[in-house]
């Protein structure tokens, strides 16, 4: 599934970065998200949740009432920073000159999109396809090994170029992914000064992006973006649905603790059963405050 492929590619690029670059990513507040295990995609759960989304209220409309993913959910589940400067600014009709200067990558005139293949190849991810008989760990290790050969090993202008390319891939193909193959350049102006990237409230922007994505037609079946967030949100608040498995208790961010239970039934059958389970879900089994007793250790962005 595309969501799983995007997650693996971005994680491989992160693992390929030399230690000083990973330290910079950590200082920007993105390090914790890369400690999360590669979770199995649960499209049935995502679609069941989307079918309950009330766009006017910006909330899930369940039989027992409305529920809204919060900034605390984002911080606890993903480890992203939820306060700081707003992720906002002008959206330009053309990013050609900016992409050429900050990424050294081609963007057509009158375009805001950088080709995904060119972006991946700039990070050494030339052969992103999975080889026959290759398991997930072998696939990830191969991608990271090949990518590492192309990246600058010392600080300098080339290392800054590598980091911006990685951040555009991470933001455009994972955290704020949209439908389509190309990657939008709208975050590029915020990446010009790499020393300021960590001051933005990326978690708050991520939540707004989730709300926007949920408002898309429920007939959309593809899963894109950072899918573990909504899955883990459902595991915590609606545990009786039984879609998640707590395999690593105590880790932070909380998404590291969970995996998706394997369900071999057809997607349509899973979705029908999930919707029936939500309809009959007892409000007494809803967990409204899943973080009671949860400490702040390892959660630097909680306010």
PDB file of C-alpha atoms in Angstrom:
ATOM      1  CA  UNK A   1       0.000   0.000   0.000  1.00  0.00           C
ATOM      2  CA  UNK A   2       1.264   3.489  -0.863  1.00  0.00           C
ATOM      3  CA  UNK A   3       1.185   4.693   2.738  1.00  0.00           C
ATOM      4  CA  UNK A   4       3.426   1.832   3.854  1.00  0.00           C
ATOM      5  CA  UNK A   5       5.868   2.447   0.980  1.00  0.00           C
ATOM      6  CA  UNK A   6       6.105   6.174   1.767  1.00  0.00           C
ATOM      7  CA  UNK A   7       6.780   5.443   5.449  1.00  0.00           C
ATOM      8  CA  UNK A   8       9.546   2.952   4.576  1.00  0.00           C
ATOM      9  CA  UNK A   9      11.214   5.326   2.104  1.00  0.00           C
ATOM     10  CA  UNK A  10      11.224   8.247   4.538  1.00  0.00           C
ATOM     11  CA  UNK A  11      12.493   6.046   7.377  1.00  0.00           C
ATOM     12  CA  UNK A  12      15.256   4.671   5.131  1.00  0.00           C
ATOM     13  CA  UNK A  13      16.334   8.209   4.231  1.00  0.00           C
ATOM     14  CA  UNK A  14      16.428   9.139   7.921  1.00  0.00           C
ATOM     15  CA  UNK A  15      18.512   6.080   8.841  1.00  0.00           C
ATOM     16  CA  UNK A  16      20.915   6.923   6.003  1.00  0.00           C
ATOM     17  CA  UNK A  17      21.627  10.385   7.414  1.00  0.00           C
ATOM     18  CA  UNK A  18      24.983  10.672   9.223  1.00  0.00           C
ATOM     19  CA  UNK A  19      24.791  11.124  13.019  1.00  0.00           C
ATOM     20  CA  UNK A  20      25.220  14.910  12.961  1.00  0.00           C
ATOM     21  CA  UNK A  21      22.255  15.205  10.572  1.00  0.00           C
ATOM     22  CA  UNK A  22      20.061  12.973  12.718  1.00  0.00           C
ATOM     23  CA  UNK A  23      20.965  15.176  15.689  1.00  0.00           C
ATOM     24  CA  UNK A  24      19.698  18.169  13.723  1.00  0.00           C
ATOM     25  CA  UNK A  25      16.434  16.357  12.950  1.00  0.00           C
ATOM     26  CA  UNK A  26      16.138  15.560  16.659  1.00  0.00           C
ATOM     27  CA  UNK A  27      16.634  19.214  17.588  1.00  0.00           C
ATOM     28  CA  UNK A  28      13.870  20.154  15.138  1.00  0.00           C
ATOM     29  CA  UNK A  29      11.446  17.976  17.115  1.00  0.00           C
ATOM     30  CA  UNK A  30      11.050  15.227  14.509  1.00  0.00           C
ATOM     31  CA  UNK A  31      13.307  12.595  16.054  1.00  0.00           C
ATOM     32  CA  UNK A  32      10.674  10.781  18.101  1.00  0.00           C
ATOM     33  CA  UNK A  33       8.456  10.034  15.142  1.00  0.00           C
ATOM     34  CA  UNK A  34      11.270   8.005  13.588  1.00  0.00           C
ATOM     35  CA  UNK A  35      11.441   5.740  16.639  1.00  0.00           C
ATOM     36  CA  UNK A  36       7.946   4.462  15.884  1.00  0.00           C
ATOM     37  CA  UNK A  37       7.777   0.930  14.517  1.00  0.00           C
ATOM     38  CA  UNK A  38       6.519   0.405  10.966  1.00  0.00           C
ATOM     39  CA  UNK A  39       2.899  -0.259  11.837  1.00  0.00           C
ATOM     40  CA  UNK A  40       0.587  -2.327   9.642  1.00  0.00           C
ATOM     41  CA  UNK A  41      -1.907  -0.160   7.761  1.00  0.00           C
ATOM     42  CA  UNK A  42      -5.555  -0.658   8.793  1.00  0.00           C
ATOM     43  CA  UNK A  43      -7.590   0.878   5.934  1.00  0.00           C
ATOM     44  CA  UNK A  44     -10.860  -0.574   7.270  1.00  0.00           C
ATOM     45  CA  UNK A  45     -10.449   1.286  10.567  1.00  0.00           C
ATOM     46  CA  UNK A  46      -9.489   4.522   8.784  1.00  0.00           C
ATOM     47  CA  UNK A  47     -12.523   4.306   6.495  1.00  0.00           C
ATOM     48  CA  UNK A  48     -14.848   3.468   9.389  1.00  0.00           C
ATOM     49  CA  UNK A  49     -13.631   6.550  11.247  1.00  0.00           C
ATOM     50  CA  UNK A  50     -13.870   8.721   8.129  1.00  0.00           C
ATOM     51  CA  UNK A  51     -17.488   7.652   7.620  1.00  0.00           C
ATOM     52  CA  UNK A  52     -18.256   9.118  11.072  1.00  0.00           C
ATOM     53  CA  UNK A  53     -16.571  12.453  10.437  1.00  0.00           C
ATOM     54  CA  UNK A  54     -18.839  15.496  10.647  1.00  0.00           C
ATOM     55  CA  UNK A  55     -17.150  18.168   8.513  1.00  0.00           C
ATOM     56  CA  UNK A  56     -19.285  20.983   9.895  1.00  0.00           C
ATOM     57  CA  UNK A  57     -18.466  20.132  13.500  1.00  0.00           C
ATOM     58  CA  UNK A  58     -14.885  18.981  12.728  1.00  0.00           C
ATOM     59  CA  UNK A  59     -15.495  15.978  14.970  1.00  0.00           C
ATOM     60  CA  UNK A  60     -16.381  12.303  14.860  1.00  0.00           C
ATOM     61  CA  UNK A  61     -20.134  11.874  15.299  1.00  0.00           C
ATOM     62  CA  UNK A  62     -20.578   8.614  17.207  1.00  0.00           C
ATOM     63  CA  UNK A  63     -23.816   7.214  18.714  1.00  0.00           C
ATOM     64  CA  UNK A  64     -22.657   8.327  22.185  1.00  0.00           C
ATOM     65  CA  UNK A  65     -21.624  11.857  21.117  1.00  0.00           C
ATOM     66  CA  UNK A  66     -18.895  13.847  19.393  1.00  0.00           C
ATOM     67  CA  UNK A  67     -15.188  13.126  19.835  1.00  0.00           C
ATOM     68  CA  UNK A  68     -12.351  15.298  18.545  1.00  0.00           C
ATOM     69  CA  UNK A  69      -8.655  14.352  18.279  1.00  0.00           C
ATOM     70  CA  UNK A  70      -6.756  16.959  20.294  1.00  0.00           C
ATOM     71  CA  UNK A  71      -3.330  18.560  20.420  1.00  0.00           C
ATOM     72  CA  UNK A  72      -2.547  16.370  23.442  1.00  0.00           C
ATOM     73  CA  UNK A  73      -3.375  13.312  21.323  1.00  0.00           C
ATOM     74  CA  UNK A  74      -0.909  14.508  18.678  1.00  0.00           C
ATOM     75  CA  UNK A  75       1.832  15.163  21.219  1.00  0.00           C
ATOM     76  CA  UNK A  76       1.302  11.920  23.158  1.00  0.00           C
ATOM     77  CA  UNK A  77       0.894   9.656  20.128  1.00  0.00           C
ATOM     78  CA  UNK A  78       3.452  11.109  17.693  1.00  0.00           C
ATOM     79  CA  UNK A  79       5.850  13.175  19.842  1.00  0.00           C
ATOM     80  CA  UNK A  80       5.429  16.177  17.513  1.00  0.00           C
ATOM     81  CA  UNK A  81       5.692  19.705  18.869  1.00  0.00           C
ATOM     82  CA  UNK A  82       2.240  21.284  19.280  1.00  0.00           C
ATOM     83  CA  UNK A  83       3.179  24.808  20.319  1.00  0.00           C
ATOM     84  CA  UNK A  84       5.463  27.427  18.794  1.00  0.00           C
ATOM     85  CA  UNK A  85       5.263  29.562  15.670  1.00  0.00           C
ATOM     86  CA  UNK A  86       2.359  28.853  13.341  1.00  0.00           C
ATOM     87  CA  UNK A  87       3.117  26.796  10.239  1.00  0.00           C
ATOM     88  CA  UNK A  88       1.767  29.388   7.836  1.00  0.00           C
ATOM     89  CA  UNK A  89       2.809  31.796   5.129  1.00  0.00           C
ATOM     90  CA  UNK A  90       2.255  32.579   1.480  1.00  0.00           C
ATOM     91  CA  UNK A  91       1.541  29.868  -1.078  1.00  0.00           C
ATOM     92  CA  UNK A  92       3.309  30.825  -4.288  1.00  0.00           C
ATOM     93  CA  UNK A  93       2.013  29.948  -7.768  1.00  0.00           C
ATOM     94  CA  UNK A  94       5.554  28.963  -8.784  1.00  0.00           C
ATOM     95  CA  UNK A  95       8.414  27.518  -6.717  1.00  0.00           C
ATOM     96  CA  UNK A  96      10.887  27.108  -9.573  1.00  0.00           C
ATOM     97  CA  UNK A  97      13.549  29.555  -8.374  1.00  0.00           C
ATOM     98  CA  UNK A  98      13.181  28.605  -4.697  1.00  0.00           C
ATOM     99  CA  UNK A  99      13.449  24.868  -5.419  1.00  0.00           C
ATOM    100  CA  UNK A 100      16.440  25.430  -7.652  1.00  0.00           C
ATOM    101  CA  UNK A 101      18.212  27.466  -4.967  1.00  0.00           C
ATOM    102  CA  UNK A 102      17.294  25.449  -1.846  1.00  0.00           C
ATOM    103  CA  UNK A 103      16.986  21.936  -3.296  1.00  0.00           C
ATOM    104  CA  UNK A 104      18.850  22.067  -6.613  1.00  0.00           C
ATOM    105  CA  UNK A 105      15.930  20.135  -8.057  1.00  0.00           C
ATOM    106  CA  UNK A 106      13.759  20.810 -11.113  1.00  0.00           C
ATOM    107  CA  UNK A 107      10.342  22.368 -10.661  1.00  0.00           C
ATOM    108  CA  UNK A 108       8.550  23.421 -13.823  1.00  0.00           C
ATOM    109  CA  UNK A 109       7.653  27.034 -14.371  1.00  0.00           C
ATOM    110  CA  UNK A 110       4.183  27.838 -13.019  1.00  0.00           C
ATOM    111  CA  UNK A 111       4.335  24.753 -10.817  1.00  0.00           C
ATOM    112  CA  UNK A 112       4.387  24.122  -7.075  1.00  0.00           C
ATOM    113  CA  UNK A 113       5.331  20.446  -7.319  1.00  0.00           C
ATOM    114  CA  UNK A 114       8.689  18.715  -7.280  1.00  0.00           C
ATOM    115  CA  UNK A 115       8.731  15.300  -9.027  1.00  0.00           C
ATOM    116  CA  UNK A 116       8.817  12.506  -6.437  1.00  0.00           C
ATOM    117  CA  UNK A 117      11.306  10.397  -8.389  1.00  0.00           C
ATOM    118  CA  UNK A 118      13.775  13.288  -8.703  1.00  0.00           C
ATOM    119  CA  UNK A 119      13.429  14.004  -4.975  1.00  0.00           C
ATOM    120  CA  UNK A 120      13.981  10.354  -4.010  1.00  0.00           C
ATOM    121  CA  UNK A 121      16.964   9.989  -6.328  1.00  0.00           C
ATOM    122  CA  UNK A 122      18.563  13.130  -4.883  1.00  0.00           C
ATOM    123  CA  UNK A 123      18.666  11.199  -1.577  1.00  0.00           C
ATOM    124  CA  UNK A 124      20.102   8.089  -3.206  1.00  0.00           C
ATOM    125  CA  UNK A 125      16.793   6.213  -3.281  1.00  0.00           C
ATOM    126  CA  UNK A 126      17.149   5.098  -6.883  1.00  0.00           C
ATOM    127  CA  UNK A 127      15.669   1.604  -6.760  1.00  0.00           C
ATOM    128  CA  UNK A 128      12.777   1.955  -4.344  1.00  0.00           C
ATOM    129  CA  UNK A 129      11.060  -1.238  -5.429  1.00  0.00           C
ATOM    130  CA  UNK A 130      11.115  -4.283  -3.195  1.00  0.00           C
ATOM    131  CA  UNK A 131      13.144  -7.263  -4.401  1.00  0.00           C
ATOM    132  CA  UNK A 132      11.621 -10.727  -4.649  1.00  0.00           C
ATOM    133  CA  UNK A 133      11.919 -12.627  -1.373  1.00  0.00           C
ATOM    134  CA  UNK A 134      13.037  -9.521   0.522  1.00  0.00           C
ATOM    135  CA  UNK A 135      11.425  -9.005   3.935  1.00  0.00           C
ATOM    136  CA  UNK A 136      10.655  -5.577   5.404  1.00  0.00           C
ATOM    137  CA  UNK A 137      13.846  -5.324   7.476  1.00  0.00           C
ATOM    138  CA  UNK A 138      16.051  -6.353   4.537  1.00  0.00           C
ATOM    139  CA  UNK A 139      14.246  -3.899   2.266  1.00  0.00           C
ATOM    140  CA  UNK A 140      14.712  -1.041   4.733  1.00  0.00           C
ATOM    141  CA  UNK A 141      18.380  -1.884   5.333  1.00  0.00           C
ATOM    142  CA  UNK A 142      19.121  -2.001   1.588  1.00  0.00           C
ATOM    143  CA  UNK A 143      17.441   1.346   0.941  1.00  0.00           C
ATOM    144  CA  UNK A 144      19.337   2.994   3.815  1.00  0.00           C
ATOM    145  CA  UNK A 145      22.660   1.479   2.726  1.00  0.00           C
ATOM    146  CA  UNK A 146      22.317   2.712  -0.864  1.00  0.00           C
ATOM    147  CA  UNK A 147      21.072   6.143   0.214  1.00  0.00           C
ATOM    148  CA  UNK A 148      23.987   6.612   2.631  1.00  0.00           C
ATOM    149  CA  UNK A 149      26.488   6.569  -0.261  1.00  0.00           C
ATOM    150  CA  UNK A 150      24.941   9.702  -1.767  1.00  0.00           C
ATOM    151  CA  UNK A 151      24.779  11.900   1.341  1.00  0.00           C
ATOM    152  CA  UNK A 152      27.374  14.344   2.612  1.00  0.00           C
ATOM    153  CA  UNK A 153      29.262  12.951   5.594  1.00  0.00           C
ATOM    154  CA  UNK A 154      30.406  16.338   6.961  1.00  0.00           C
ATOM    155  CA  UNK A 155      28.588  19.610   7.755  1.00  0.00           C
ATOM    156  CA  UNK A 156      28.516  22.148   4.938  1.00  0.00           C
ATOM    157  CA  UNK A 157      26.383  23.436   2.041  1.00  0.00           C
ATOM    158  CA  UNK A 158      25.855  19.942   0.594  1.00  0.00           C
ATOM    159  CA  UNK A 159      24.715  18.635   3.987  1.00  0.00           C
ATOM    160  CA  UNK A 160      22.196  21.496   4.210  1.00  0.00           C
ATOM    161  CA  UNK A 161      20.953  20.577   0.737  1.00  0.00           C
ATOM    162  CA  UNK A 162      20.584  16.928   1.788  1.00  0.00           C
ATOM    163  CA  UNK A 163      18.669  17.894   4.924  1.00  0.00           C
ATOM    164  CA  UNK A 164      16.233  20.152   3.075  1.00  0.00           C
ATOM    165  CA  UNK A 165      15.579  17.409   0.537  1.00  0.00           C
ATOM    166  CA  UNK A 166      14.942  14.946   3.332  1.00  0.00           C
ATOM    167  CA  UNK A 167      12.584  17.355   5.134  1.00  0.00           C
ATOM    168  CA  UNK A 168      10.612  18.022   1.929  1.00  0.00           C
ATOM    169  CA  UNK A 169      10.255  14.256   1.439  1.00  0.00           C
ATOM    170  CA  UNK A 170       9.232  13.758   5.080  1.00  0.00           C
ATOM    171  CA  UNK A 171       6.748  16.634   5.173  1.00  0.00           C
ATOM    172  CA  UNK A 172       5.365  16.197   1.662  1.00  0.00           C
ATOM    173  CA  UNK A 173       5.145  12.392   1.460  1.00  0.00           C
ATOM    174  CA  UNK A 174       4.433  11.411   5.050  1.00  0.00           C
ATOM    175  CA  UNK A 175       3.399  14.047   7.568  1.00  0.00           C
ATOM    176  CA  UNK A 176       1.326  16.205   5.202  1.00  0.00           C
ATOM    177  CA  UNK A 177       0.837  13.788   2.326  1.00  0.00           C
ATOM    178  CA  UNK A 178      -1.834  14.447  -0.273  1.00  0.00           C
ATOM    179  CA  UNK A 179      -3.121  12.373  -3.147  1.00  0.00           C
ATOM    180  CA  UNK A 180      -0.928  12.228  -6.230  1.00  0.00           C
ATOM    181  CA  UNK A 181       2.661  11.363  -6.986  1.00  0.00           C
ATOM    182  CA  UNK A 182       4.454  14.719  -6.923  1.00  0.00           C
ATOM    183  CA  UNK A 183       5.491  16.485  -3.696  1.00  0.00           C
ATOM    184  CA  UNK A 184       4.248  19.993  -2.926  1.00  0.00           C
ATOM    185  CA  UNK A 185       6.824  22.707  -2.201  1.00  0.00           C
ATOM    186  CA  UNK A 186       4.584  24.762   0.093  1.00  0.00           C
ATOM    187  CA  UNK A 187       6.789  24.145   3.157  1.00  0.00           C
ATOM    188  CA  UNK A 188      10.003  25.076   1.374  1.00  0.00           C
ATOM    189  CA  UNK A 189      10.045  28.769   2.486  1.00  0.00           C
ATOM    190  CA  UNK A 190       9.988  27.587   6.114  1.00  0.00           C
ATOM    191  CA  UNK A 191      13.059  25.425   5.472  1.00  0.00           C
ATOM    192  CA  UNK A 192      15.312  28.169   4.132  1.00  0.00           C
ATOM    193  CA  UNK A 193      16.743  28.853   7.592  1.00  0.00           C
ATOM    194  CA  UNK A 194      17.270  25.356   8.999  1.00  0.00           C
ATOM    195  CA  UNK A 195      18.014  26.765  12.450  1.00  0.00           C
ATOM    196  CA  UNK A 196      14.420  27.997  12.758  1.00  0.00           C
ATOM    197  CA  UNK A 197      12.617  24.810  11.670  1.00  0.00           C
ATOM    198  CA  UNK A 198      12.331  23.485  15.232  1.00  0.00           C
ATOM    199  CA  UNK A 199      10.443  26.566  16.386  1.00  0.00           C
ATOM    200  CA  UNK A 200       7.293  25.767  14.436  1.00  0.00           C
ATOM    201  CA  UNK A 201       4.236  23.976  15.839  1.00  0.00           C
ATOM    202  CA  UNK A 202       4.367  21.133  13.320  1.00  0.00           C
ATOM    203  CA  UNK A 203       2.064  18.973  15.451  1.00  0.00           C
ATOM    204  CA  UNK A 204      -0.700  21.596  15.375  1.00  0.00           C
ATOM    205  CA  UNK A 205      -0.371  21.859  11.590  1.00  0.00           C
ATOM    206  CA  UNK A 206      -0.470  18.067  11.371  1.00  0.00           C
ATOM    207  CA  UNK A 207      -3.768  17.970  13.294  1.00  0.00           C
ATOM    208  CA  UNK A 208      -5.273  20.580  10.978  1.00  0.00           C
ATOM    209  CA  UNK A 209      -4.133  18.470   8.024  1.00  0.00           C
ATOM    210  CA  UNK A 210      -5.816  15.418   9.565  1.00  0.00           C
ATOM    211  CA  UNK A 211      -9.086  17.344   9.880  1.00  0.00           C
ATOM    212  CA  UNK A 212      -8.807  18.427   6.241  1.00  0.00           C
ATOM    213  CA  UNK A 213      -8.098  14.872   5.089  1.00  0.00           C
ATOM    214  CA  UNK A 214     -11.053  13.467   7.014  1.00  0.00           C
ATOM    215  CA  UNK A 215     -13.343  15.946   5.290  1.00  0.00           C
ATOM    216  CA  UNK A 216     -12.535  14.407   1.904  1.00  0.00           C
ATOM    217  CA  UNK A 217     -15.234  12.138   0.477  1.00  0.00           C
ATOM    218  CA  UNK A 218     -15.587   8.913   2.454  1.00  0.00           C
ATOM    219  CA  UNK A 219     -15.552   7.049  -0.871  1.00  0.00           C
ATOM    220  CA  UNK A 220     -11.787   7.629  -1.007  1.00  0.00           C
ATOM    221  CA  UNK A 221     -10.216   4.294  -0.134  1.00  0.00           C
ATOM    222  CA  UNK A 222      -6.484   5.030  -0.383  1.00  0.00           C
ATOM    223  CA  UNK A 223      -4.490   5.595   2.791  1.00  0.00           C
ATOM    224  CA  UNK A 224      -1.834   8.281   2.751  1.00  0.00           C
ATOM    225  CA  UNK A 225       0.144  10.318   5.215  1.00  0.00           C
ATOM    226  CA  UNK A 226       1.123   9.348   8.725  1.00  0.00           C
ATOM    227  CA  UNK A 227      -1.579   6.723   9.230  1.00  0.00           C
ATOM    228  CA  UNK A 228      -0.508   5.486  12.727  1.00  0.00           C
ATOM    229  CA  UNK A 229      -1.971   8.599  14.371  1.00  0.00           C
ATOM    230  CA  UNK A 230      -5.670   7.870  13.771  1.00  0.00           C
ATOM    231  CA  UNK A 231      -5.178   4.153  14.252  1.00  0.00           C
ATOM    232  CA  UNK A 232      -3.582   4.592  17.682  1.00  0.00           C
ATOM    233  CA  UNK A 233      -6.137   7.277  18.590  1.00  0.00           C
ATOM    234  CA  UNK A 234      -8.851   4.644  18.011  1.00  0.00           C
ATOM    235  CA  UNK A 235      -6.922   1.964  19.939  1.00  0.00           C
ATOM    236  CA  UNK A 236      -6.756   4.269  22.965  1.00  0.00           C
ATOM    237  CA  UNK A 237     -10.288   5.656  22.926  1.00  0.00           C
ATOM    238  CA  UNK A 238     -12.218   2.678  21.500  1.00  0.00           C
ATOM    239  CA  UNK A 239     -10.330  -0.359  22.802  1.00  0.00           C
ATOM    240  CA  UNK A 240     -13.264  -2.786  22.547  1.00  0.00           C
ATOM    241  CA  UNK A 241     -13.062  -2.597  18.742  1.00  0.00           C
ATOM    242  CA  UNK A 242      -9.991  -4.789  19.182  1.00  0.00           C
ATOM    243  CA  UNK A 243      -8.046  -3.400  16.228  1.00  0.00           C
ATOM    244  CA  UNK A 244      -4.792  -2.700  18.074  1.00  0.00           C
ATOM    245  CA  UNK A 245      -2.326  -4.828  19.990  1.00  0.00           C
ATOM    246  CA  UNK A 246      -0.269  -3.378  22.850  1.00  0.00           C
ATOM    247  CA  UNK A 247       3.107  -5.010  22.227  1.00  0.00           C
ATOM    248  CA  UNK A 248       5.620  -2.575  23.765  1.00  0.00           C
ATOM    249  CA  UNK A 249       4.123  -0.975  26.930  1.00  0.00           C
ATOM    250  CA  UNK A 250       5.700   2.129  28.401  1.00  0.00           C
ATOM    251  CA  UNK A 251       7.480   3.462  25.320  1.00  0.00           C
ATOM    252  CA  UNK A 252       7.085   7.054  24.126  1.00  0.00           C
ATOM    253  CA  UNK A 253       5.704   8.413  21.968  1.00  0.00           C
ATOM    254  CA  UNK A 254       2.676   6.206  22.525  1.00  0.00           C
ATOM    255  CA  UNK A 255       2.477   5.048  18.891  1.00  0.00           C
ATOM    256  CA  UNK A 256       5.629   3.003  19.609  1.00  0.00           C
ATOM    257  CA  UNK A 257       3.629   0.763  21.956  1.00  0.00           C
ATOM    258  CA  UNK A 258       1.068  -0.448  19.450  1.00  0.00           C
ATOM    259  CA  UNK A 259       0.708  -2.560  16.364  1.00  0.00           C
ATOM    260  CA  UNK A 260      -2.297  -3.311  14.199  1.00  0.00           C
ATOM    261  CA  UNK A 261      -3.891  -6.720  14.597  1.00  0.00           C
ATOM    262  CA  UNK A 262      -3.855  -8.731  11.396  1.00  0.00           C
ATOM    263  CA  UNK A 263      -7.290  -9.219   9.830  1.00  0.00           C
ATOM    264  CA  UNK A 264      -7.398 -11.486   6.766  1.00  0.00           C
ATOM    265  CA  UNK A 265     -11.040 -10.821   5.885  1.00  0.00           C
ATOM    266  CA  UNK A 266     -11.961  -8.857   2.775  1.00  0.00           C
ATOM    267  CA  UNK A 267     -11.826  -5.085   3.242  1.00  0.00           C
ATOM    268  CA  UNK A 268     -15.565  -4.662   2.601  1.00  0.00           C
ATOM    269  CA  UNK A 269     -16.359  -7.317   5.229  1.00  0.00           C
ATOM    270  CA  UNK A 270     -14.016  -5.705   7.758  1.00  0.00           C
ATOM    271  CA  UNK A 271     -15.565  -2.292   7.143  1.00  0.00           C
ATOM    272  CA  UNK A 272     -19.133  -3.592   7.522  1.00  0.00           C
ATOM    273  CA  UNK A 273     -18.318  -5.322  10.803  1.00  0.00           C
ATOM    274  CA  UNK A 274     -16.478  -2.294  12.136  1.00  0.00           C
ATOM    275  CA  UNK A 275     -19.384   0.022  11.374  1.00  0.00           C
ATOM    276  CA  UNK A 276     -21.770  -2.372  13.097  1.00  0.00           C
ATOM    277  CA  UNK A 277     -19.427  -2.550  16.099  1.00  0.00           C
ATOM    278  CA  UNK A 278     -19.326   1.239  16.337  1.00  0.00           C
ATOM    279  CA  UNK A 279     -23.124   1.437  16.116  1.00  0.00           C
ATOM    280  CA  UNK A 280     -23.469  -0.972  19.044  1.00  0.00           C
ATOM    281  CA  UNK A 281     -20.451   0.278  21.019  1.00  0.00           C
ATOM    282  CA  UNK A 282     -21.285   0.897  24.664  1.00  0.00           C
ATOM    283  CA  UNK A 283     -20.540   4.426  25.826  1.00  0.00           C
ATOM    284  CA  UNK A 284     -19.298   2.881  29.090  1.00  0.00           C
ATOM    285  CA  UNK A 285     -16.441   1.330  27.101  1.00  0.00           C
ATOM    286  CA  UNK A 286     -15.361   4.654  25.585  1.00  0.00           C
ATOM    287  CA  UNK A 287     -12.096   5.885  27.116  1.00  0.00           C
ATOM    288  CA  UNK A 288     -12.395   9.663  27.306  1.00  0.00           C
ATOM    289  CA  UNK A 289      -9.160  10.260  29.240  1.00  0.00           C
ATOM    290  CA  UNK A 290      -6.626   7.656  28.077  1.00  0.00           C
ATOM    291  CA  UNK A 291      -3.634   9.538  29.500  1.00  0.00           C
ATOM    292  CA  UNK A 292      -4.603   9.527  33.165  1.00  0.00           C
ATOM    293  CA  UNK A 293      -1.572   8.392  35.115  1.00  0.00           C
ATOM    294  CA  UNK A 294       0.669   8.970  32.095  1.00  0.00           C
ATOM    295  CA  UNK A 295       3.766  10.969  33.039  1.00  0.00           C
ATOM    296  CA  UNK A 296       5.512  13.660  31.039  1.00  0.00           C
ATOM    297  CA  UNK A 297       8.881  11.903  30.845  1.00  0.00           C
ATOM    298  CA  UNK A 298      10.078  11.696  27.258  1.00  0.00           C
ATOM    299  CA  UNK A 299       7.297  14.058  26.148  1.00  0.00           C
ATOM    300  CA  UNK A 300       9.131  17.404  25.828  1.00  0.00           C
ATOM    301  CA  UNK A 301       6.388  19.169  23.887  1.00  0.00           C
ATOM    302  CA  UNK A 302       3.590  18.743  26.431  1.00  0.00           C
ATOM    303  CA  UNK A 303       2.418  22.017  27.907  1.00  0.00           C
TER     304      UNK A 303
END
